[in-house]
Amino acid sequence: MPVRVRVPGPLRRLTGGDAEVTVDGVTVTEALGDLDKRYPGFHDRLYDPDGKLRQFINIYVNDSDIRFSEGLDTAVGERDEVSIVPAVAGGV
């Protein structure tokens, strides 16, 4: 099932500069897997060596953080938008 993925600025070089791409999947895991298949390099930037989502990467389906639903097993559909949001550190 086609799903839109919003790509943050620092990772857009992997998509040829595209801020949004379409991939296939019925879960976040499948969508991110297809993203890496179509645009190699995402896996290493999103996952740690143990295969877990990196600590400073947040994934949203529409406006909901997947950590508060089914995690990487969160279902996605053709009207959903997956956003990859790197955490921003810093202070005032």
PDB file of N, CA and C in Angstrom:
ATOM      1  N   MET A   1       0.848  -1.170   0.000  1.00  0.00           N
ATOM      2  CA  MET A   1       0.000   0.000   0.000  1.00  0.00           C
ATOM      3  C   MET A   1       0.898   1.238   0.000  1.00  0.00           C
ATOM      4  N   PRO A   2       0.657   2.194  -0.875  1.00  0.00           N
ATOM      5  CA  PRO A   2       1.509   3.394  -0.922  1.00  0.00           C
ATOM      6  C   PRO A   2       1.316   4.292   0.302  1.00  0.00           C
ATOM      7  N   VAL A   3       2.437   4.772   0.804  1.00  0.00           N
ATOM      8  CA  VAL A   3       2.467   5.638   1.987  1.00  0.00           C
ATOM      9  C   VAL A   3       3.411   6.797   1.693  1.00  0.00           C
ATOM     10  N   ARG A   4       3.030   8.000   2.108  1.00  0.00           N
ATOM     11  CA  ARG A   4       3.912   9.153   1.941  1.00  0.00           C
ATOM     12  C   ARG A   4       4.856   9.248   3.128  1.00  0.00           C
ATOM     13  N   VAL A   5       6.119   9.539   2.836  1.00  0.00           N
ATOM     14  CA  VAL A   5       7.119   9.724   3.890  1.00  0.00           C
ATOM     15  C   VAL A   5       7.709  11.114   3.743  1.00  0.00           C
ATOM     16  N   ARG A   6       7.645  11.881   4.828  1.00  0.00           N
ATOM     17  CA  ARG A   6       8.265  13.213   4.861  1.00  0.00           C
ATOM     18  C   ARG A   6       9.705  13.037   5.341  1.00  0.00           C
ATOM     19  N   VAL A   7      10.630  13.558   4.561  1.00  0.00           N
ATOM     20  CA  VAL A   7      12.052  13.378   4.809  1.00  0.00           C
ATOM     21  C   VAL A   7      12.639  14.683   5.352  1.00  0.00           C
ATOM     22  N   PRO A   8      13.348  14.614   6.496  1.00  0.00           N
ATOM     23  CA  PRO A   8      13.938  15.834   7.044  1.00  0.00           C
ATOM     24  C   PRO A   8      15.106  16.323   6.193  1.00  0.00           C
ATOM     25  N   GLY A   9      15.370  17.611   6.273  1.00  0.00           N
ATOM     26  CA  GLY A   9      16.430  18.230   5.481  1.00  0.00           C
ATOM     27  C   GLY A   9      17.748  17.495   5.467  1.00  0.00           C
ATOM     28  N   PRO A  10      18.287  17.082   6.622  1.00  0.00           N
ATOM     29  CA  PRO A  10      19.586  16.424   6.618  1.00  0.00           C
ATOM     30  C   PRO A  10      19.627  15.095   5.857  1.00  0.00           C
ATOM     31  N   LEU A  11      18.469  14.471   5.620  1.00  0.00           N
ATOM     32  CA  LEU A  11      18.447  13.176   4.921  1.00  0.00           C
ATOM     33  C   LEU A  11      17.992  13.290   3.467  1.00  0.00           C
ATOM     34  N   ARG A  12      17.677  14.477   3.031  1.00  0.00           N
ATOM     35  CA  ARG A  12      17.149  14.648   1.671  1.00  0.00           C
ATOM     36  C   ARG A  12      18.170  14.362   0.583  1.00  0.00           C
ATOM     37  N   ARG A  13      19.435  14.388   0.926  1.00  0.00           N
ATOM     38  CA  ARG A  13      20.423  14.053  -0.113  1.00  0.00           C
ATOM     39  C   ARG A  13      20.248  12.602  -0.560  1.00  0.00           C
ATOM     40  N   LEU A  14      19.686  11.760   0.315  1.00  0.00           N
ATOM     41  CA  LEU A  14      19.433  10.359  -0.040  1.00  0.00           C
ATOM     42  C   LEU A  14      18.284  10.216  -1.030  1.00  0.00           C
ATOM     43  N   THR A  15      17.386  11.207  -1.061  1.00  0.00           N
ATOM     44  CA  THR A  15      16.221  11.154  -1.953  1.00  0.00           C
ATOM     45  C   THR A  15      16.382  12.101  -3.142  1.00  0.00           C
ATOM     46  N   GLY A  16      17.597  12.559  -3.375  1.00  0.00           N
ATOM     47  CA  GLY A  16      17.817  13.492  -4.472  1.00  0.00           C
ATOM     48  C   GLY A  16      17.217  14.862  -4.201  1.00  0.00           C
ATOM     49  N   GLY A  17      17.038  15.184  -2.936  1.00  0.00           N
ATOM     50  CA  GLY A  17      16.506  16.479  -2.556  1.00  0.00           C
ATOM     51  C   GLY A  17      15.011  16.507  -2.303  1.00  0.00           C
ATOM     52  N   ASP A  18      14.328  15.395  -2.547  1.00  0.00           N
ATOM     53  CA  ASP A  18      12.875  15.357  -2.344  1.00  0.00           C
ATOM     54  C   ASP A  18      12.518  15.392  -0.863  1.00  0.00           C
ATOM     55  N   ALA A  19      11.591  16.275  -0.503  1.00  0.00           N
ATOM     56  CA  ALA A  19      11.135  16.401   0.877  1.00  0.00           C
ATOM     57  C   ALA A  19      10.076  15.362   1.223  1.00  0.00           C
ATOM     58  N   GLU A  20       9.447  14.792   0.211  1.00  0.00           N
ATOM     59  CA  GLU A  20       8.408  13.783   0.417  1.00  0.00           C
ATOM     60  C   GLU A  20       8.532  12.740  -0.676  1.00  0.00           C
ATOM     61  N   VAL A  21       8.454  11.479  -0.283  1.00  0.00           N
ATOM     62  CA  VAL A  21       8.517  10.374  -1.234  1.00  0.00           C
ATOM     63  C   VAL A  21       7.393   9.400  -0.925  1.00  0.00           C
ATOM     64  N   THR A  22       7.089   8.553  -1.865  1.00  0.00           N
ATOM     65  CA  THR A  22       6.063   7.523  -1.671  1.00  0.00           C
ATOM     66  C   THR A  22       6.736   6.162  -1.653  1.00  0.00           C
ATOM     67  N   VAL A  23       6.374   5.361  -0.662  1.00  0.00           N
ATOM     68  CA  VAL A  23       6.906   4.013  -0.519  1.00  0.00           C
ATOM     69  C   VAL A  23       5.737   3.062  -0.275  1.00  0.00           C
ATOM     70  N   ASP A  24       6.032   1.773  -0.224  1.00  0.00           N
ATOM     71  CA  ASP A  24       5.002   0.776   0.040  1.00  0.00           C
ATOM     72  C   ASP A  24       5.190   0.167   1.419  1.00  0.00           C
ATOM     73  N   GLY A  25       4.088  -0.189   2.049  1.00  0.00           N
ATOM     74  CA  GLY A  25       4.137  -0.870   3.334  1.00  0.00           C
ATOM     75  C   GLY A  25       2.800  -0.785   4.036  1.00  0.00           C
ATOM     76  N   VAL A  26       2.577  -1.735   4.947  1.00  0.00           N
ATOM     77  CA  VAL A  26       1.355  -1.706   5.754  1.00  0.00           C
ATOM     78  C   VAL A  26       1.670  -1.430   7.218  1.00  0.00           C
ATOM     79  N   THR A  27       2.977  -1.406   7.553  1.00  0.00           N
ATOM     80  CA  THR A  27       3.427  -1.000   8.885  1.00  0.00           C
ATOM     81  C   THR A  27       4.569  -0.006   8.696  1.00  0.00           C
ATOM     82  N   VAL A  28       4.913   0.680   9.770  1.00  0.00           N
ATOM     83  CA  VAL A  28       6.042   1.605   9.706  1.00  0.00           C
ATOM     84  C   VAL A  28       7.315   0.847   9.331  1.00  0.00           C
ATOM     85  N   THR A  29       7.528  -0.321   9.904  1.00  0.00           N
ATOM     86  CA  THR A  29       8.718  -1.113   9.577  1.00  0.00           C
ATOM     87  C   THR A  29       8.799  -1.400   8.088  1.00  0.00           C
ATOM     88  N   GLU A  30       7.696  -1.819   7.498  1.00  0.00           N
ATOM     89  CA  GLU A  30       7.692  -2.123   6.061  1.00  0.00           C
ATOM     90  C   GLU A  30       7.929  -0.870   5.234  1.00  0.00           C
ATOM     91  N   ALA A  31       7.312   0.231   5.628  1.00  0.00           N
ATOM     92  CA  ALA A  31       7.482   1.484   4.894  1.00  0.00           C
ATOM     93  C   ALA A  31       8.937   1.953   4.951  1.00  0.00           C
ATOM     94  N   LEU A  32       9.555   1.882   6.133  1.00  0.00           N
ATOM     95  CA  LEU A  32      10.949   2.294   6.255  1.00  0.00           C
ATOM     96  C   LEU A  32      11.884   1.337   5.522  1.00  0.00           C
ATOM     97  N   GLY A  33      11.518   0.066   5.481  1.00  0.00           N
ATOM     98  CA  GLY A  33      12.303  -0.905   4.715  1.00  0.00           C
ATOM     99  C   GLY A  33      12.253  -0.604   3.227  1.00  0.00           C
ATOM    100  N   ASP A  34      11.081  -0.278   2.728  1.00  0.00           N
ATOM    101  CA  ASP A  34      10.944   0.072   1.314  1.00  0.00           C
ATOM    102  C   ASP A  34      11.640   1.397   1.017  1.00  0.00           C
ATOM    103  N   LEU A  35      11.612   2.316   1.984  1.00  0.00           N
ATOM    104  CA  LEU A  35      12.319   3.585   1.827  1.00  0.00           C
ATOM    105  C   LEU A  35      13.805   3.322   1.609  1.00  0.00           C
ATOM    106  N   ASP A  36      14.386   2.443   2.416  1.00  0.00           N
ATOM    107  CA  ASP A  36      15.811   2.129   2.270  1.00  0.00           C
ATOM    108  C   ASP A  36      16.098   1.378   0.979  1.00  0.00           C
ATOM    109  N   LYS A  37      15.158   0.545   0.552  1.00  0.00           N
ATOM    110  CA  LYS A  37      15.331  -0.188  -0.708  1.00  0.00           C
ATOM    111  C   LYS A  37      15.347   0.778  -1.894  1.00  0.00           C
ATOM    112  N   ARG A  38      14.452   1.738  -1.881  1.00  0.00           N
ATOM    113  CA  ARG A  38      14.358   2.708  -2.981  1.00  0.00           C
ATOM    114  C   ARG A  38      15.440   3.787  -2.902  1.00  0.00           C
ATOM    115  N   TYR A  39      15.799   4.142  -1.674  1.00  0.00           N
ATOM    116  CA  TYR A  39      16.777   5.209  -1.439  1.00  0.00           C
ATOM    117  C   TYR A  39      17.806   4.692  -0.433  1.00  0.00           C
ATOM    118  N   PRO A  40      18.780   3.917  -0.894  1.00  0.00           N
ATOM    119  CA  PRO A  40      19.752   3.299   0.023  1.00  0.00           C
ATOM    120  C   PRO A  40      20.453   4.318   0.923  1.00  0.00           C
ATOM    121  N   GLY A  41      20.652   3.891   2.158  1.00  0.00           N
ATOM    122  CA  GLY A  41      21.340   4.726   3.139  1.00  0.00           C
ATOM    123  C   GLY A  41      20.482   5.080   4.332  1.00  0.00           C
ATOM    124  N   PHE A  42      19.177   4.932   4.199  1.00  0.00           N
ATOM    125  CA  PHE A  42      18.293   5.281   5.310  1.00  0.00           C
ATOM    126  C   PHE A  42      18.455   4.339   6.500  1.00  0.00           C
ATOM    127  N   HIS A  43      18.604   3.062   6.232  1.00  0.00           N
ATOM    128  CA  HIS A  43      18.664   2.092   7.332  1.00  0.00           C
ATOM    129  C   HIS A  43      19.747   2.449   8.334  1.00  0.00           C
ATOM    130  N   ASP A  44      20.947   2.719   7.868  1.00  0.00           N
ATOM    131  CA  ASP A  44      22.053   3.024   8.777  1.00  0.00           C
ATOM    132  C   ASP A  44      21.846   4.316   9.542  1.00  0.00           C
ATOM    133  N   ARG A  45      21.076   5.219   9.003  1.00  0.00           N
ATOM    134  CA  ARG A  45      20.837   6.487   9.681  1.00  0.00           C
ATOM    135  C   ARG A  45      19.666   6.418  10.656  1.00  0.00           C
ATOM    136  N   LEU A  46      18.769   5.464  10.431  1.00  0.00           N
ATOM    137  CA  LEU A  46      17.589   5.345  11.290  1.00  0.00           C
ATOM    138  C   LEU A  46      17.735   4.303  12.387  1.00  0.00           C
ATOM    139  N   TYR A  47      18.521   3.248  12.129  1.00  0.00           N
ATOM    140  CA  TYR A  47      18.630   2.137  13.069  1.00  0.00           C
ATOM    141  C   TYR A  47      20.041   2.015  13.623  1.00  0.00           C
ATOM    142  N   ASP A  48      20.131   1.576  14.880  1.00  0.00           N
ATOM    143  CA  ASP A  48      21.444   1.331  15.484  1.00  0.00           C
ATOM    144  C   ASP A  48      21.934  -0.058  15.060  1.00  0.00           C
ATOM    145  N   PRO A  49      23.165  -0.439  15.439  1.00  0.00           N
ATOM    146  CA  PRO A  49      23.693  -1.742  15.038  1.00  0.00           C
ATOM    147  C   PRO A  49      22.875  -2.940  15.522  1.00  0.00           C
ATOM    148  N   ASP A  50      22.072  -2.747  16.568  1.00  0.00           N
ATOM    149  CA  ASP A  50      21.218  -3.831  17.070  1.00  0.00           C
ATOM    150  C   ASP A  50      19.879  -3.906  16.352  1.00  0.00           C
ATOM    151  N   GLY A  51      19.657  -3.013  15.378  1.00  0.00           N
ATOM    152  CA  GLY A  51      18.414  -3.024  14.623  1.00  0.00           C
ATOM    153  C   GLY A  51      17.279  -2.259  15.274  1.00  0.00           C
ATOM    154  N   LYS A  52      17.583  -1.518  16.327  1.00  0.00           N
ATOM    155  CA  LYS A  52      16.563  -0.704  16.996  1.00  0.00           C
ATOM    156  C   LYS A  52      16.617   0.708  16.435  1.00  0.00           C
ATOM    157  N   LEU A  53      15.475   1.374  16.456  1.00  0.00           N
ATOM    158  CA  LEU A  53      15.414   2.757  16.008  1.00  0.00           C
ATOM    159  C   LEU A  53      16.380   3.582  16.858  1.00  0.00           C
ATOM    160  N   ARG A  54      17.184   4.398  16.211  1.00  0.00           N
ATOM    161  CA  ARG A  54      18.155   5.213  16.945  1.00  0.00           C
ATOM    162  C   ARG A  54      17.438   6.096  17.961  1.00  0.00           C
ATOM    163  N   GLN A  55      18.113   6.341  19.064  1.00  0.00           N
ATOM    164  CA  GLN A  55      17.526   7.072  20.186  1.00  0.00           C
ATOM    165  C   GLN A  55      17.031   8.456  19.796  1.00  0.00           C
ATOM    166  N   PHE A  56      17.716   9.113  18.888  1.00  0.00           N
ATOM    167  CA  PHE A  56      17.362  10.491  18.560  1.00  0.00           C
ATOM    168  C   PHE A  56      16.554  10.628  17.275  1.00  0.00           C
ATOM    169  N   ILE A  57      15.938   9.527  16.843  1.00  0.00           N
ATOM    170  CA  ILE A  57      15.055   9.557  15.680  1.00  0.00           C
ATOM    171  C   ILE A  57      13.631   9.338  16.170  1.00  0.00           C
ATOM    172  N   ASN A  58      12.756  10.251  15.823  1.00  0.00           N
ATOM    173  CA  ASN A  58      11.340  10.118  16.162  1.00  0.00           C
ATOM    174  C   ASN A  58      10.560   9.879  14.881  1.00  0.00           C
ATOM    175  N   ILE A  59       9.606   8.979  14.948  1.00  0.00           N
ATOM    176  CA  ILE A  59       8.763   8.667  13.798  1.00  0.00           C
ATOM    177  C   ILE A  59       7.317   8.965  14.169  1.00  0.00           C
ATOM    178  N   TYR A  60       6.649   9.687  13.300  1.00  0.00           N
ATOM    179  CA  TYR A  60       5.245  10.028  13.494  1.00  0.00           C
ATOM    180  C   TYR A  60       4.430   9.470  12.340  1.00  0.00           C
ATOM    181  N   VAL A  61       3.247   8.976  12.643  1.00  0.00           N
ATOM    182  CA  VAL A  61       2.264   8.632  11.624  1.00  0.00           C
ATOM    183  C   VAL A  61       1.172   9.676  11.780  1.00  0.00           C
ATOM    184  N   ASN A  62       1.029  10.472  10.736  1.00  0.00           N
ATOM    185  CA  ASN A  62       0.196  11.662  10.799  1.00  0.00           C
ATOM    186  C   ASN A  62       0.764  12.537  11.923  1.00  0.00           C
ATOM    187  N   ASP A  63       0.048  12.839  12.945  1.00  0.00           N
ATOM    188  CA  ASP A  63       0.601  13.666  14.020  1.00  0.00           C
ATOM    189  C   ASP A  63       0.859  12.880  15.300  1.00  0.00           C
ATOM    190  N   SER A  64       0.853  11.556  15.201  1.00  0.00           N
ATOM    191  CA  SER A  64       1.001  10.719  16.399  1.00  0.00           C
ATOM    192  C   SER A  64       2.365  10.043  16.447  1.00  0.00           C
ATOM    193  N   ASP A  65       3.041  10.210  17.563  1.00  0.00           N
ATOM    194  CA  ASP A  65       4.333   9.576  17.795  1.00  0.00           C
ATOM    195  C   ASP A  65       4.111   8.068  17.919  1.00  0.00           C
ATOM    196  N   ILE A  66       4.839   7.278  17.142  1.00  0.00           N
ATOM    197  CA  ILE A  66       4.622   5.830  17.153  1.00  0.00           C
ATOM    198  C   ILE A  66       5.001   5.191  18.483  1.00  0.00           C
ATOM    199  N   ARG A  67       5.782   5.889  19.301  1.00  0.00           N
ATOM    200  CA  ARG A  67       6.146   5.340  20.615  1.00  0.00           C
ATOM    201  C   ARG A  67       4.925   5.188  21.514  1.00  0.00           C
ATOM    202  N   PHE A  68       3.858   5.923  21.197  1.00  0.00           N
ATOM    203  CA  PHE A  68       2.654   5.866  22.026  1.00  0.00           C
ATOM    204  C   PHE A  68       1.556   5.011  21.395  1.00  0.00           C
ATOM    205  N   SER A  69       1.917   4.273  20.351  1.00  0.00           N
ATOM    206  CA  SER A  69       0.961   3.329  19.762  1.00  0.00           C
ATOM    207  C   SER A  69       1.650   1.974  19.669  1.00  0.00           C
ATOM    208  N   GLU A  70       1.831   1.468  18.481  1.00  0.00           N
ATOM    209  CA  GLU A  70       2.410   0.129  18.311  1.00  0.00           C
ATOM    210  C   GLU A  70       3.880   0.167  17.913  1.00  0.00           C
ATOM    211  N   GLY A  71       4.536   1.293  18.101  1.00  0.00           N
ATOM    212  CA  GLY A  71       5.945   1.395  17.732  1.00  0.00           C
ATOM    213  C   GLY A  71       6.127   1.178  16.233  1.00  0.00           C
ATOM    214  N   LEU A  72       7.174   0.473  15.870  1.00  0.00           N
ATOM    215  CA  LEU A  72       7.455   0.216  14.456  1.00  0.00           C
ATOM    216  C   LEU A  72       6.406  -0.668  13.799  1.00  0.00           C
ATOM    217  N   ASP A  73       5.580  -1.324  14.602  1.00  0.00           N
ATOM    218  CA  ASP A  73       4.501  -2.160  14.067  1.00  0.00           C
ATOM    219  C   ASP A  73       3.220  -1.361  13.817  1.00  0.00           C
ATOM    220  N   THR A  74       3.264  -0.048  14.015  1.00  0.00           N
ATOM    221  CA  THR A  74       2.107   0.799  13.771  1.00  0.00           C
ATOM    222  C   THR A  74       1.658   0.657  12.318  1.00  0.00           C
ATOM    223  N   ALA A  75       0.371   0.432  12.130  1.00  0.00           N
ATOM    224  CA  ALA A  75      -0.187   0.264  10.786  1.00  0.00           C
ATOM    225  C   ALA A  75      -0.206   1.597  10.044  1.00  0.00           C
ATOM    226  N   VAL A  76       0.019   1.530   8.737  1.00  0.00           N
ATOM    227  CA  VAL A  76      -0.068   2.708   7.880  1.00  0.00           C
ATOM    228  C   VAL A  76      -0.890   2.366   6.653  1.00  0.00           C
ATOM    229  N   GLY A  77      -1.532   3.391   6.106  1.00  0.00           N
ATOM    230  CA  GLY A  77      -2.350   3.219   4.912  1.00  0.00           C
ATOM    231  C   GLY A  77      -2.081   4.321   3.919  1.00  0.00           C
ATOM    232  N   GLU A  78      -2.755   4.252   2.782  1.00  0.00           N
ATOM    233  CA  GLU A  78      -2.458   5.180   1.700  1.00  0.00           C
ATOM    234  C   GLU A  78      -2.768   6.636   2.019  1.00  0.00           C
ATOM    235  N   ARG A  79      -3.559   6.904   3.004  1.00  0.00           N
ATOM    236  CA  ARG A  79      -3.844   8.296   3.371  1.00  0.00           C
ATOM    237  C   ARG A  79      -2.965   8.782   4.518  1.00  0.00           C
ATOM    238  N   ASP A  80      -2.089   7.908   4.990  1.00  0.00           N
ATOM    239  CA  ASP A  80      -1.226   8.268   6.107  1.00  0.00           C
ATOM    240  C   ASP A  80       0.069   8.902   5.620  1.00  0.00           C
ATOM    241  N   GLU A  81       0.642   9.682   6.523  1.00  0.00           N
ATOM    242  CA  GLU A  81       1.916  10.324   6.256  1.00  0.00           C
ATOM    243  C   GLU A  81       2.866   9.960   7.387  1.00  0.00           C
ATOM    244  N   VAL A  82       3.991   9.388   7.025  1.00  0.00           N
ATOM    245  CA  VAL A  82       5.029   9.038   7.987  1.00  0.00           C
ATOM    246  C   VAL A  82       6.063  10.150   7.966  1.00  0.00           C
ATOM    247  N   SER A  83       6.377  10.692   9.139  1.00  0.00           N
ATOM    248  CA  SER A  83       7.371  11.754   9.240  1.00  0.00           C
ATOM    249  C   SER A  83       8.565  11.252  10.046  1.00  0.00           C
ATOM    250  N   ILE A  84       9.749  11.464   9.509  1.00  0.00           N
ATOM    251  CA  ILE A  84      10.992  11.155  10.203  1.00  0.00           C
ATOM    252  C   ILE A  84      11.468  12.471  10.804  1.00  0.00           C
ATOM    253  N   VAL A  85      11.577  12.498  12.123  1.00  0.00           N
ATOM    254  CA  VAL A  85      11.935  13.751  12.801  1.00  0.00           C
ATOM    255  C   VAL A  85      13.132  13.512  13.704  1.00  0.00           C
ATOM    256  N   PRO A  86      14.313  13.985  13.302  1.00  0.00           N
ATOM    257  CA  PRO A  86      15.460  13.874  14.198  1.00  0.00           C
ATOM    258  C   PRO A  86      15.250  14.786  15.402  1.00  0.00           C
ATOM    259  N   ALA A  87      15.581  14.274  16.587  1.00  0.00           N
ATOM    260  CA  ALA A  87      15.458  15.088  17.794  1.00  0.00           C
ATOM    261  C   ALA A  87      16.474  16.226  17.719  1.00  0.00           C
ATOM    262  N   VAL A  88      16.068  17.376  18.227  1.00  0.00           N
ATOM    263  CA  VAL A  88      16.943  18.538  18.240  1.00  0.00           C
ATOM    264  C   VAL A  88      17.355  18.772  19.676  1.00  0.00           C
ATOM    265  N   ALA A  89      18.659  18.831  19.906  1.00  0.00           N
ATOM    266  CA  ALA A  89      19.165  19.076  21.246  1.00  0.00           C
ATOM    267  C   ALA A  89      19.663  20.508  21.344  1.00  0.00           C
ATOM    268  N   GLY A  90      19.706  20.982  22.538  1.00  0.00           N
ATOM    269  CA  GLY A  90      20.220  22.327  22.733  1.00  0.00           C
ATOM    270  C   GLY A  90      19.420  23.053  23.784  1.00  0.00           C
ATOM    271  N   GLY A  91      19.759  24.267  23.989  1.00  0.00           N
ATOM    272  CA  GLY A  91      19.065  25.029  25.008  1.00  0.00           C
ATOM    273  C   GLY A  91      19.201  26.513  24.747  1.00  0.00           C
ATOM    274  N   VAL A  92      18.695  27.248  25.653  1.00  0.00           N
ATOM    275  CA  VAL A  92      18.733  28.695  25.521  1.00  0.00           C
ATOM    276  C   VAL A  92      19.955  29.233  26.203  1.00  0.00           C
TER     277      VAL A  92
END
